PDB file of C-alpha atoms and ligand atoms in Angstrom:
ATOM      1  CA  UNK N   1       3.375  35.168  -0.887  1.00 92.00           C
ATOM      2  CA  UNK N   2      -0.092  33.929  -1.851  1.00 95.00           C
ATOM      3  CA  UNK N   3      -1.068  30.218  -2.170  1.00 96.00           C
ATOM      4  CA  UNK N   4      -1.498  30.571  -5.847  1.00 95.00           C
ATOM      5  CA  UNK N   5       2.107  31.859  -6.259  1.00 96.00           C
ATOM      6  CA  UNK N   6       3.536  29.311  -3.794  1.00 97.00           C
ATOM      7  CA  UNK N   7       1.889  26.512  -5.756  1.00 97.00           C
ATOM      8  CA  UNK N   8       3.275  27.801  -9.021  1.00 97.00           C
ATOM      9  CA  UNK N   9       6.774  28.227  -7.637  1.00 97.00           C
ATOM     10  CA  UNK N  10       6.746  24.895  -5.846  1.00 98.00           C
ATOM     11  CA  UNK N  11       5.694  23.117  -8.973  1.00 98.00           C
ATOM     12  CA  UNK N  12       8.534  24.817 -10.950  1.00 98.00           C
ATOM     13  CA  UNK N  13      11.067  23.845  -8.245  1.00 98.00           C
ATOM     14  CA  UNK N  14       9.955  20.195  -8.316  1.00 98.00           C
ATOM     15  CA  UNK N  15       9.857  20.155 -12.178  1.00 98.00           C
ATOM     16  CA  UNK N  16      13.422  21.391 -12.268  1.00 98.00           C
ATOM     17  CA  UNK N  17      14.435  18.604  -9.818  1.00 97.00           C
ATOM     18  CA  UNK N  18      12.975  16.024 -12.231  1.00 96.00           C
ATOM     19  CA  UNK N  19       9.928  15.107 -10.090  1.00 96.00           C
ATOM     20  CA  UNK N  20       7.364  13.472 -12.411  1.00 93.00           C
ATOM     21  CA  UNK N  21       4.258  14.438 -10.461  1.00 94.00           C
ATOM     22  CA  UNK N  22       5.397  17.993  -9.667  1.00 97.00           C
ATOM     23  CA  UNK N  23       2.014  19.748  -9.450  1.00 97.00           C
ATOM     24  CA  UNK N  24       0.136  17.140  -7.324  1.00 96.00           C
ATOM     25  CA  UNK N  25       3.244  16.855  -5.066  1.00 97.00           C
ATOM     26  CA  UNK N  26       3.440  20.682  -4.644  1.00 97.00           C
ATOM     27  CA  UNK N  27      -0.349  20.671  -3.713  1.00 97.00           C
ATOM     28  CA  UNK N  28      -0.105  17.955  -1.162  1.00 97.00           C
ATOM     29  CA  UNK N  29       3.058  19.495   0.371  1.00 98.00           C
ATOM     30  CA  UNK N  30       1.470  22.885   0.595  1.00 97.00           C
ATOM     31  CA  UNK N  31      -1.659  21.413   2.198  1.00 97.00           C
ATOM     32  CA  UNK N  32       0.585  19.719   4.675  1.00 97.00           C
ATOM     33  CA  UNK N  33       2.464  22.952   5.458  1.00 97.00           C
ATOM     34  CA  UNK N  34      -0.879  24.686   6.060  1.00 97.00           C
ATOM     35  CA  UNK N  35      -2.565  21.842   7.922  1.00 96.00           C
ATOM     36  CA  UNK N  36      -5.482  22.117   5.503  1.00 95.00           C
ATOM     37  CA  UNK N  37      -7.317  19.931   3.037  1.00 93.00           C
ATOM     38  CA  UNK N  38      -6.755  20.285  -0.737  1.00 92.00           C
ATOM     39  CA  UNK N  39      -9.946  22.214  -1.366  1.00 94.00           C
ATOM     40  CA  UNK N  40      -8.640  25.125   0.649  1.00 95.00           C
ATOM     41  CA  UNK N  41      -5.886  25.783  -1.865  1.00 93.00           C
ATOM     42  CA  UNK N  42      -8.475  26.456  -4.585  1.00 92.00           C
ATOM     43  CA  UNK N  43     -10.959  28.277  -2.367  1.00 95.00           C
ATOM     44  CA  UNK N  44      -8.415  30.657  -0.887  1.00 93.00           C
ATOM     45  CA  UNK N  45      -5.856  31.309  -3.671  1.00 91.00           C
ATOM     46  CA  UNK N  46      -5.102  34.783  -2.173  1.00 93.00           C
ATOM     47  CA  UNK N  47      -4.312  33.412   1.329  1.00 94.00           C
ATOM     48  CA  UNK N  48      -0.903  34.892   2.312  1.00 96.00           C
ATOM     49  CA  UNK N  49       1.474  32.240   3.684  1.00 96.00           C
ATOM     50  CA  UNK N  50       2.868  32.984   7.188  1.00 96.00           C
ATOM     51  CA  UNK N  51       6.596  32.749   7.644  1.00 96.00           C
ATOM     52  CA  UNK N  52       6.243  29.406   9.439  1.00 97.00           C
ATOM     53  CA  UNK N  53       4.077  27.945   6.617  1.00 97.00           C
ATOM     54  CA  UNK N  54       6.575  29.146   4.077  1.00 96.00           C
ATOM     55  CA  UNK N  55       9.558  27.512   5.984  1.00 97.00           C
ATOM     56  CA  UNK N  56       7.723  24.252   6.287  1.00 98.00           C
ATOM     57  CA  UNK N  57       6.701  24.256   2.663  1.00 98.00           C
ATOM     58  CA  UNK N  58      10.248  24.980   1.583  1.00 98.00           C
ATOM     59  CA  UNK N  59      11.654  22.114   3.659  1.00 98.00           C
ATOM     60  CA  UNK N  60       9.059  19.720   2.173  1.00 98.00           C
ATOM     61  CA  UNK N  61       9.866  20.883  -1.358  1.00 98.00           C
ATOM     62  CA  UNK N  62      13.530  20.299  -0.646  1.00 98.00           C
ATOM     63  CA  UNK N  63      12.883  16.806   0.548  1.00 98.00           C
ATOM     64  CA  UNK N  64      10.614  15.964  -2.387  1.00 98.00           C
ATOM     65  CA  UNK N  65      13.236  17.298  -4.749  1.00 98.00           C
ATOM     66  CA  UNK N  66      15.649  14.743  -3.341  1.00 96.00           C
ATOM     67  CA  UNK N  67      13.226  11.947  -4.342  1.00 96.00           C
ATOM     68  CA  UNK N  68      11.384  11.382  -1.048  1.00 98.00           C
ATOM     69  CA  UNK N  69       7.844  10.360  -1.874  1.00 98.00           C
ATOM     70  CA  UNK N  70       5.252  13.012  -0.791  1.00 97.00           C
ATOM     71  CA  UNK N  71       3.451  10.398   1.267  1.00 98.00           C
ATOM     72  CA  UNK N  72       6.488   9.907   3.460  1.00 98.00           C
ATOM     73  CA  UNK N  73       6.586  13.650   4.016  1.00 98.00           C
ATOM     74  CA  UNK N  74       2.883  14.202   4.694  1.00 98.00           C
ATOM     75  CA  UNK N  75       2.812  10.732   6.430  1.00 98.00           C
ATOM     76  CA  UNK N  76      -0.483   9.775   4.807  1.00 97.00           C
ATOM     77  CA  UNK N  77      -1.996   7.908   1.856  1.00 97.00           C
ATOM     78  CA  UNK N  78      -5.591   7.181   1.031  1.00 97.00           C
ATOM     79  CA  UNK N  79      -6.682   3.656   0.308  1.00 98.00           C
ATOM     80  CA  UNK N  80     -10.314   2.597  -0.316  1.00 98.00           C
ATOM     81  CA  UNK N  81     -11.453   6.011   0.769  1.00 98.00           C
ATOM     82  CA  UNK N  82      -9.755   6.017   4.149  1.00 98.00           C
ATOM     83  CA  UNK N  83      -6.611   7.798   5.231  1.00 97.00           C
ATOM     84  CA  UNK N  84      -3.681   5.616   6.407  1.00 98.00           C
ATOM     85  CA  UNK N  85      -0.662   6.803   8.209  1.00 98.00           C
ATOM     86  CA  UNK N  86       2.579   5.746   6.575  1.00 98.00           C
ATOM     87  CA  UNK N  87       6.187   5.838   7.497  1.00 98.00           C
ATOM     88  CA  UNK N  88       9.326   4.713   5.609  1.00 98.00           C
ATOM     89  CA  UNK N  89       8.898   1.353   7.422  1.00 98.00           C
ATOM     90  CA  UNK N  90       6.003   0.484   5.246  1.00 98.00           C
ATOM     91  CA  UNK N  91       5.157   0.429   1.509  1.00 98.00           C
ATOM     92  CA  UNK N  92       2.984   3.249   0.479  1.00 98.00           C
ATOM     93  CA  UNK N  93      -0.483   1.700  -0.385  1.00 98.00           C
ATOM     94  CA  UNK N  94      -0.991   1.508  -4.130  1.00 97.00           C
ATOM     95  CA  UNK N  95      -4.300   2.057  -5.873  1.00 96.00           C
ATOM     96  CA  UNK N  96      -3.827  -1.315  -7.779  1.00 96.00           C
ATOM     97  CA  UNK N  97      -3.966  -3.166  -4.400  1.00 98.00           C
ATOM     98  CA  UNK N  98      -7.589  -2.110  -4.079  1.00 98.00           C
ATOM     99  CA  UNK N  99      -8.278  -5.008  -6.497  1.00 97.00           C
ATOM    100  CA  UNK N 100      -7.812  -7.257  -3.536  1.00 98.00           C
ATOM    101  CA  UNK N 101     -10.517  -5.444  -1.641  1.00 98.00           C
ATOM    102  CA  UNK N 102     -12.893  -5.543  -4.589  1.00 98.00           C
ATOM    103  CA  UNK N 103     -12.382  -9.305  -4.940  1.00 98.00           C
ATOM    104  CA  UNK N 104     -12.774  -9.992  -1.250  1.00 98.00           C
ATOM    105  CA  UNK N 105     -16.089  -8.047  -1.180  1.00 98.00           C
ATOM    106  CA  UNK N 106     -17.352 -10.046  -4.102  1.00 97.00           C
ATOM    107  CA  UNK N 107     -16.470 -13.422  -2.518  1.00 97.00           C
ATOM    108  CA  UNK N 108     -19.433 -15.611  -1.549  1.00 94.00           C
ATOM    109  CA  UNK N 109     -20.070 -16.719   1.053  1.00 95.00           C
ATOM    110  CA  UNK N 110     -18.755 -13.528   2.606  1.00 97.00           C
ATOM    111  CA  UNK N 111     -15.431 -14.358   4.499  1.00 98.00           C
ATOM    112  CA  UNK N 112     -15.814 -14.253   8.289  1.00 97.00           C
ATOM    113  CA  UNK N 113     -12.253 -15.138   9.320  1.00 98.00           C
ATOM    114  CA  UNK N 114      -9.526 -13.310   7.364  1.00 98.00           C
ATOM    115  CA  UNK N 115      -5.740 -13.577   7.602  1.00 98.00           C
ATOM    116  CA  UNK N 116      -3.605 -10.822   5.911  1.00 98.00           C
ATOM    117  CA  UNK N 117       0.053 -11.597   5.458  1.00 98.00           C
ATOM    118  CA  UNK N 118       2.799  -8.931   5.001  1.00 98.00           C
ATOM    119  CA  UNK N 119       0.301  -6.408   6.170  1.00 98.00           C
ATOM    120  CA  UNK N 120       2.653  -3.342   6.072  1.00 98.00           C
ATOM    121  CA  UNK N 121       0.528  -0.260   6.852  1.00 98.00           C
ATOM    122  CA  UNK N 122      -2.408  -2.579   7.507  1.00 98.00           C
ATOM    123  CA  UNK N 123      -4.350  -1.110   4.609  1.00 98.00           C
ATOM    124  CA  UNK N 124      -5.778  -4.447   3.390  1.00 98.00           C
ATOM    125  CA  UNK N 125      -6.450  -5.834   6.879  1.00 98.00           C
ATOM    126  CA  UNK N 126      -8.113  -2.654   8.262  1.00 98.00           C
ATOM    127  CA  UNK N 127     -10.214  -2.124   5.118  1.00 98.00           C
ATOM    128  CA  UNK N 128     -11.421  -5.744   5.218  1.00 98.00           C
ATOM    129  CA  UNK N 129     -12.271  -5.573   8.895  1.00 98.00           C
ATOM    130  CA  UNK N 130     -14.338  -2.424   8.286  1.00 98.00           C
ATOM    131  CA  UNK N 131     -15.939  -3.378   5.000  1.00 98.00           C
ATOM    132  CA  UNK N 132     -16.657  -7.102   5.676  1.00 97.00           C
ATOM    133  CA  UNK N 133     -17.169  -6.850   9.481  1.00 96.00           C
ATOM    134  CA  UNK N 134     -14.873  -9.841   9.466  1.00 96.00           C
ATOM    135  CA  UNK N 135     -12.645 -11.106  12.225  1.00 97.00           C
ATOM    136  CA  UNK N 136      -9.205 -10.162  10.816  1.00 98.00           C
ATOM    137  CA  UNK N 137      -5.691 -11.250  11.883  1.00 98.00           C
ATOM    138  CA  UNK N 138      -2.626  -9.681  10.231  1.00 98.00           C
ATOM    139  CA  UNK N 139       1.008 -10.371  10.397  1.00 98.00           C
ATOM    140  CA  UNK N 140       4.246  -8.619   9.383  1.00 98.00           C
ATOM    141  CA  UNK N 141       7.851  -9.540   9.947  1.00 98.00           C
ATOM    142  CA  UNK N 142       8.784  -6.031  10.664  1.00 98.00           C
ATOM    143  CA  UNK N 143       8.201  -4.762  14.270  1.00 98.00           C
ATOM    144  CA  UNK N 144       7.988  -1.153  12.894  1.00 98.00           C
ATOM    145  CA  UNK N 145       5.404  -2.163  10.377  1.00 98.00           C
ATOM    146  CA  UNK N 146       3.344  -3.856  13.027  1.00 98.00           C
ATOM    147  CA  UNK N 147       3.376  -0.635  15.019  1.00 98.00           C
ATOM    148  CA  UNK N 148       2.176   1.415  12.021  1.00 98.00           C
ATOM    149  CA  UNK N 149      -0.549  -1.150  11.242  1.00 98.00           C
ATOM    150  CA  UNK N 150      -1.782  -1.178  14.861  1.00 98.00           C
ATOM    151  CA  UNK N 151      -1.900   2.661  14.905  1.00 98.00           C
ATOM    152  CA  UNK N 152      -3.943   2.618  11.665  1.00 98.00           C
ATOM    153  CA  UNK N 153      -6.341   0.009  13.006  1.00 98.00           C
ATOM    154  CA  UNK N 154      -6.855   1.996  16.198  1.00 98.00           C
ATOM    155  CA  UNK N 155      -7.269   5.359  14.423  1.00 98.00           C
ATOM    156  CA  UNK N 156      -9.751   3.950  11.942  1.00 98.00           C
ATOM    157  CA  UNK N 157     -11.723   1.904  14.625  1.00 98.00           C
ATOM    158  CA  UNK N 158     -10.994  -1.419  13.146  1.00 98.00           C
ATOM    159  CA  UNK N 159     -10.656  -4.528  15.308  1.00 96.00           C
ATOM    160  CA  UNK N 160      -7.652  -6.369  13.897  1.00 98.00           C
ATOM    161  CA  UNK N 161      -5.268  -8.688  15.700  1.00 98.00           C
ATOM    162  CA  UNK N 162      -1.794  -7.686  14.437  1.00 98.00           C
ATOM    163  CA  UNK N 163       1.182  -9.953  15.109  1.00 98.00           C
ATOM    164  CA  UNK N 164       4.860  -9.701  14.415  1.00 98.00           C
ATOM    165  CA  UNK N 165       5.541 -12.930  12.543  1.00 98.00           C
ATOM    166  CA  UNK N 166       7.324 -14.238   9.457  1.00 98.00           C
ATOM    167  CA  UNK N 167       4.334 -14.949   7.262  1.00 98.00           C
ATOM    168  CA  UNK N 168       2.051 -17.177   9.264  1.00 98.00           C
ATOM    169  CA  UNK N 169       4.649 -18.416  11.661  1.00 97.00           C
ATOM    170  CA  UNK N 170       2.904 -19.118  15.027  1.00 94.00           C
ATOM    171  CA  UNK N 171      -0.536 -18.433  13.579  1.00 97.00           C
ATOM    172  CA  UNK N 172      -3.079 -21.157  14.300  1.00 96.00           C
ATOM    173  CA  UNK N 173      -6.787 -21.393  13.289  1.00 95.00           C
ATOM    174  CA  UNK N 174      -8.867 -21.655  10.250  1.00 98.00           C
ATOM    175  CA  UNK N 175      -9.537 -18.869   7.808  1.00 98.00           C
ATOM    176  CA  UNK N 176     -12.092 -18.361   5.023  1.00 97.00           C
ATOM    177  CA  UNK N 177      -9.799 -15.818   3.244  1.00 98.00           C
ATOM    178  CA  UNK N 178      -6.094 -15.204   3.182  1.00 98.00           C
ATOM    179  CA  UNK N 179      -4.788 -11.985   1.527  1.00 98.00           C
ATOM    180  CA  UNK N 180      -1.236 -11.012   0.752  1.00 98.00           C
ATOM    181  CA  UNK N 181       0.639  -8.271  -0.971  1.00 98.00           C
ATOM    182  CA  UNK N 182       4.096  -9.662  -0.281  1.00 98.00           C
ATOM    183  CA  UNK N 183       7.414  -8.428  -1.653  1.00 98.00           C
ATOM    184  CA  UNK N 184       7.483  -9.656  -5.331  1.00 98.00           C
ATOM    185  CA  UNK N 185       9.928  -7.424  -7.166  1.00 98.00           C
ATOM    186  CA  UNK N 186      12.808  -9.363  -8.784  1.00 98.00           C
ATOM    187  CA  UNK N 187      16.002  -8.518  -6.818  1.00 97.00           C
ATOM    188  CA  UNK N 188      17.699  -7.502 -10.142  1.00 96.00           C
ATOM    189  CA  UNK N 189      14.852  -5.125 -10.975  1.00 97.00           C
ATOM    190  CA  UNK N 190      15.074  -3.043  -7.833  1.00 97.00           C
ATOM    191  CA  UNK N 191      17.893  -0.927  -9.265  1.00 96.00           C
ATOM    192  CA  UNK N 192      15.603  -0.087 -12.147  1.00 96.00           C
ATOM    193  CA  UNK N 193      12.591   1.144 -10.134  1.00 96.00           C
ATOM    194  CA  UNK N 194      11.738   4.777  -9.789  1.00 94.00           C
ATOM    195  CA  UNK N 195      14.093   6.660  -7.473  1.00 94.00           C
ATOM    196  CA  UNK N 196      11.160   7.260  -5.031  1.00 96.00           C
ATOM    197  CA  UNK N 197      10.561   3.482  -4.642  1.00 97.00           C
ATOM    198  CA  UNK N 198      14.240   2.390  -4.903  1.00 96.00           C
ATOM    199  CA  UNK N 199      15.754   4.793  -2.422  1.00 97.00           C
ATOM    200  CA  UNK N 200      12.893   5.389  -0.018  1.00 97.00           C
ATOM    201  CA  UNK N 201      10.521   2.435   0.232  1.00 98.00           C
ATOM    202  CA  UNK N 202      11.605  -0.508   2.381  1.00 97.00           C
ATOM    203  CA  UNK N 203      13.563  -3.093   0.455  1.00 97.00           C
ATOM    204  CA  UNK N 204      12.122  -5.785   2.771  1.00 96.00           C
ATOM    205  CA  UNK N 205       8.609  -4.970   1.370  1.00 97.00           C
ATOM    206  CA  UNK N 206       9.835  -5.041  -2.260  1.00 98.00           C
ATOM    207  CA  UNK N 207      12.528  -7.696  -2.757  1.00 98.00           C
ATOM    208  CA  UNK N 208      11.020 -11.102  -3.724  1.00 98.00           C
ATOM    209  CA  UNK N 209      14.318 -12.800  -4.641  1.00 98.00           C
ATOM    210  CA  UNK N 210      15.783 -13.691  -8.041  1.00 97.00           C
ATOM    211  CA  UNK N 211      12.473 -14.306  -9.781  1.00 97.00           C
ATOM    212  CA  UNK N 212      10.362 -12.243  -7.334  1.00 98.00           C
ATOM    213  CA  UNK N 213       8.388 -15.239  -6.096  1.00 98.00           C
ATOM    214  CA  UNK N 214      10.448 -16.448  -3.143  1.00 98.00           C
ATOM    215  CA  UNK N 215       7.825 -15.201  -0.617  1.00 98.00           C
ATOM    216  CA  UNK N 216       4.937 -16.473  -2.696  1.00 98.00           C
ATOM    217  CA  UNK N 217       6.551 -19.976  -2.703  1.00 98.00           C
ATOM    218  CA  UNK N 218       6.467 -19.856   1.040  1.00 98.00           C
ATOM    219  CA  UNK N 219       3.008 -18.501   1.329  1.00 98.00           C
ATOM    220  CA  UNK N 220       1.474 -21.359  -0.629  1.00 98.00           C
ATOM    221  CA  UNK N 221       1.962 -24.163   1.948  1.00 98.00           C
ATOM    222  CA  UNK N 222       1.123 -21.758   4.732  1.00 98.00           C
ATOM    223  CA  UNK N 223      -2.250 -20.964   3.039  1.00 98.00           C
ATOM    224  CA  UNK N 224      -2.936 -24.676   2.532  1.00 97.00           C
ATOM    225  CA  UNK N 225      -2.338 -25.273   6.245  1.00 97.00           C
ATOM    226  CA  UNK N 226      -4.660 -22.428   7.366  1.00 98.00           C
ATOM    227  CA  UNK N 227      -7.487 -22.150   4.859  1.00 98.00           C
ATOM    228  CA  UNK N 228     -10.862 -23.877   5.403  1.00 97.00           C
ATOM    229  CA  UNK N 229     -11.944 -26.281   2.615  1.00 97.00           C
ATOM    230  CA  UNK N 230     -13.212 -23.951  -0.119  1.00 96.00           C
ATOM    231  CA  UNK N 231     -11.287 -21.068   1.407  1.00 97.00           C
ATOM    232  CA  UNK N 232      -9.930 -18.318  -0.852  1.00 98.00           C
ATOM    233  CA  UNK N 233      -6.461 -16.946  -1.370  1.00 98.00           C
ATOM    234  CA  UNK N 234      -6.183 -13.494  -2.875  1.00 98.00           C
ATOM    235  CA  UNK N 235      -2.860 -11.928  -3.558  1.00 98.00           C
ATOM    236  CA  UNK N 236      -0.871  -9.486  -5.616  1.00 98.00           C
ATOM    237  CA  UNK N 237       2.076 -10.083  -7.871  1.00 98.00           C
ATOM    238  CA  UNK N 238       4.161  -8.349 -10.469  1.00 95.00           C
ATOM    239  CA  UNK N 239       2.998  -7.780 -14.056  1.00 87.00           C
ATOM    240  CA  UNK N 240       5.267 -10.431 -15.694  1.00 94.00           C
ATOM    241  CA  UNK N 241       4.529 -13.170 -13.154  1.00 98.00           C
ATOM    242  CA  UNK N 242       1.129 -14.492 -14.010  1.00 98.00           C
ATOM    243  CA  UNK N 243       2.137 -17.832 -15.521  1.00 98.00           C
ATOM    244  CA  UNK N 244       4.707 -18.484 -12.745  1.00 98.00           C
ATOM    245  CA  UNK N 245       2.040 -17.651 -10.175  1.00 98.00           C
ATOM    246  CA  UNK N 246      -0.530 -20.028 -11.757  1.00 98.00           C
ATOM    247  CA  UNK N 247       2.080 -22.854 -11.635  1.00 98.00           C
ATOM    248  CA  UNK N 248       2.422 -22.307  -7.882  1.00 98.00           C
ATOM    249  CA  UNK N 249      -1.166 -23.474  -7.314  1.00 98.00           C
ATOM    250  CA  UNK N 250      -1.819 -26.951  -8.725  1.00 96.00           C
ATOM    251  CA  UNK N 251      -4.436 -29.262  -7.075  1.00 95.00           C
ATOM    252  CA  UNK N 252      -5.699 -29.223  -4.339  1.00 96.00           C
ATOM    253  CA  UNK N 253      -5.880 -25.522  -5.428  1.00 98.00           C
ATOM    254  CA  UNK N 254      -8.827 -25.002  -7.785  1.00 97.00           C
ATOM    255  CA  UNK N 255     -10.059 -22.411 -10.334  1.00 95.00           C
ATOM    256  CA  UNK N 256      -7.156 -19.991 -10.256  1.00 97.00           C
ATOM    257  CA  UNK N 257      -8.171 -16.606 -11.771  1.00 97.00           C
ATOM    258  CA  UNK N 258      -5.797 -13.816 -12.775  1.00 98.00           C
ATOM    259  CA  UNK N 259      -7.224 -10.313 -12.192  1.00 98.00           C
ATOM    260  CA  UNK N 260      -5.998  -7.320 -14.122  1.00 97.00           C
ATOM    261  CA  UNK N 261      -5.427  -3.886 -12.776  1.00 94.00           C
ATOM    262  CA  UNK N 262      -6.750  -0.568 -14.233  1.00 91.00           C
ATOM    263  CA  UNK N 263      -3.606  -0.390 -16.520  1.00 93.00           C
ATOM    264  CA  UNK N 264      -4.662  -3.840 -17.902  1.00 94.00           C
ATOM    265  CA  UNK N 265      -1.788  -5.614 -16.349  1.00 96.00           C
ATOM    266  CA  UNK N 266      -2.114  -8.954 -14.684  1.00 97.00           C
ATOM    267  CA  UNK N 267      -1.820  -8.019 -10.976  1.00 98.00           C
ATOM    268  CA  UNK N 268      -3.703 -10.381  -8.634  1.00 98.00           C
ATOM    269  CA  UNK N 269      -4.581 -14.069  -8.235  1.00 98.00           C
ATOM    270  CA  UNK N 270      -7.748 -15.571  -6.718  1.00 98.00           C
ATOM    271  CA  UNK N 271      -7.599 -19.259  -6.059  1.00 98.00           C
ATOM    272  CA  UNK N 272      -9.605 -21.633  -3.793  1.00 98.00           C
ATOM    273  CA  UNK N 273      -8.248 -24.383  -1.639  1.00 97.00           C
ATOM    274  CA  UNK N 274     -10.348 -27.509  -2.287  1.00 94.00           C
ATOM    275  CA  UNK N 275      -8.806 -30.606  -0.651  1.00 91.00           C
ATOM    276  CA  UNK N 276     -11.898 -32.673  -1.636  1.00 82.00           C
ATOM    277  CA  UNK N 277     -11.287 -32.313  -5.322  1.00 65.00           C
TER     278      UNK N 277
HETATM  279  N1  LIG K   1       3.835  -2.504  -6.494  1.00 65.20           N
HETATM  280  C1  LIG K   1       5.110  -2.245  -5.978  1.00 65.20           C
HETATM  281  C2  LIG K   1       5.989  -1.695  -7.023  1.00 65.20           C
HETATM  282  O1  LIG K   1       5.869  -1.970  -8.130  1.00 65.20           O
HETATM  283  C3  LIG K   1       5.757  -3.561  -5.340  1.00 65.20           C
HETATM  284  C4  LIG K   1       4.990  -3.998  -4.213  1.00 65.20           C
HETATM  285  C5  LIG K   1       5.444  -5.334  -3.715  1.00 65.20           C
HETATM  286  O2  LIG K   1       6.498  -5.883  -3.940  1.00 65.20           O
HETATM  287  N2  LIG K   1       4.542  -5.958  -3.033  1.00 65.20           N
HETATM  288  O3  LIG K   1       6.822  -0.892  -6.687  1.00 65.20           O
END
């Protein structure tokens, strides 16, 4: 069977299984079975699959048909132009989270000491270490996530100190920037998420309690404890939570700004800690 046919048949199988992104999923699973980059599929449409490639591809299609995200099958996801390894112990990095990176790169003066909470795959911490050349510490409450983040930091050549901790528990020091993409989904909403998220992504990384903001309420005093005067907190939240988020940051927090994602939804907050005000 040629790549062209394999791609067509794989797409059909996934469509029949109700997979929304059937074609891109089939492409990424076929690449994974071949151990090749995507461009190969289109430059070699007449490549004949070997038996082994076909068996692997079939298994991946089966897993994807059952709802497993393609990223947990291929074990990778791109974020800010770099490839991160992911396992089901960490949330798959989302494109909207790149907003936090954009905002961090725009911050003046450029942050030198950064703390990333709920780091998961380490995508924010590693990217900031590489893009800002900053001294980055990251934490996650999950030992498995810490291992994934450490492996990503090592593979991408980023110097990040990654600690197993509940938020900033045990972290001392002063930081110019704290970033966080904590669990923020309302507990009651989890059952309504896409099957890929609901059944495969770690609940620990999603469930933010009854109104989604349990973890954010705990981050606020930690950020006050650890930010330098004038330091910046940048974090992600759910699309209906902007007003509730703003109310979590009264004085000595100053100048809270809500940032919208590419879909136009409120998605991130930037707020400065200004104890002198
Ligand atoms: N953006 C994720 C989702 O909507 C949630 C991420 C999180 O809770 N931090 O599925």
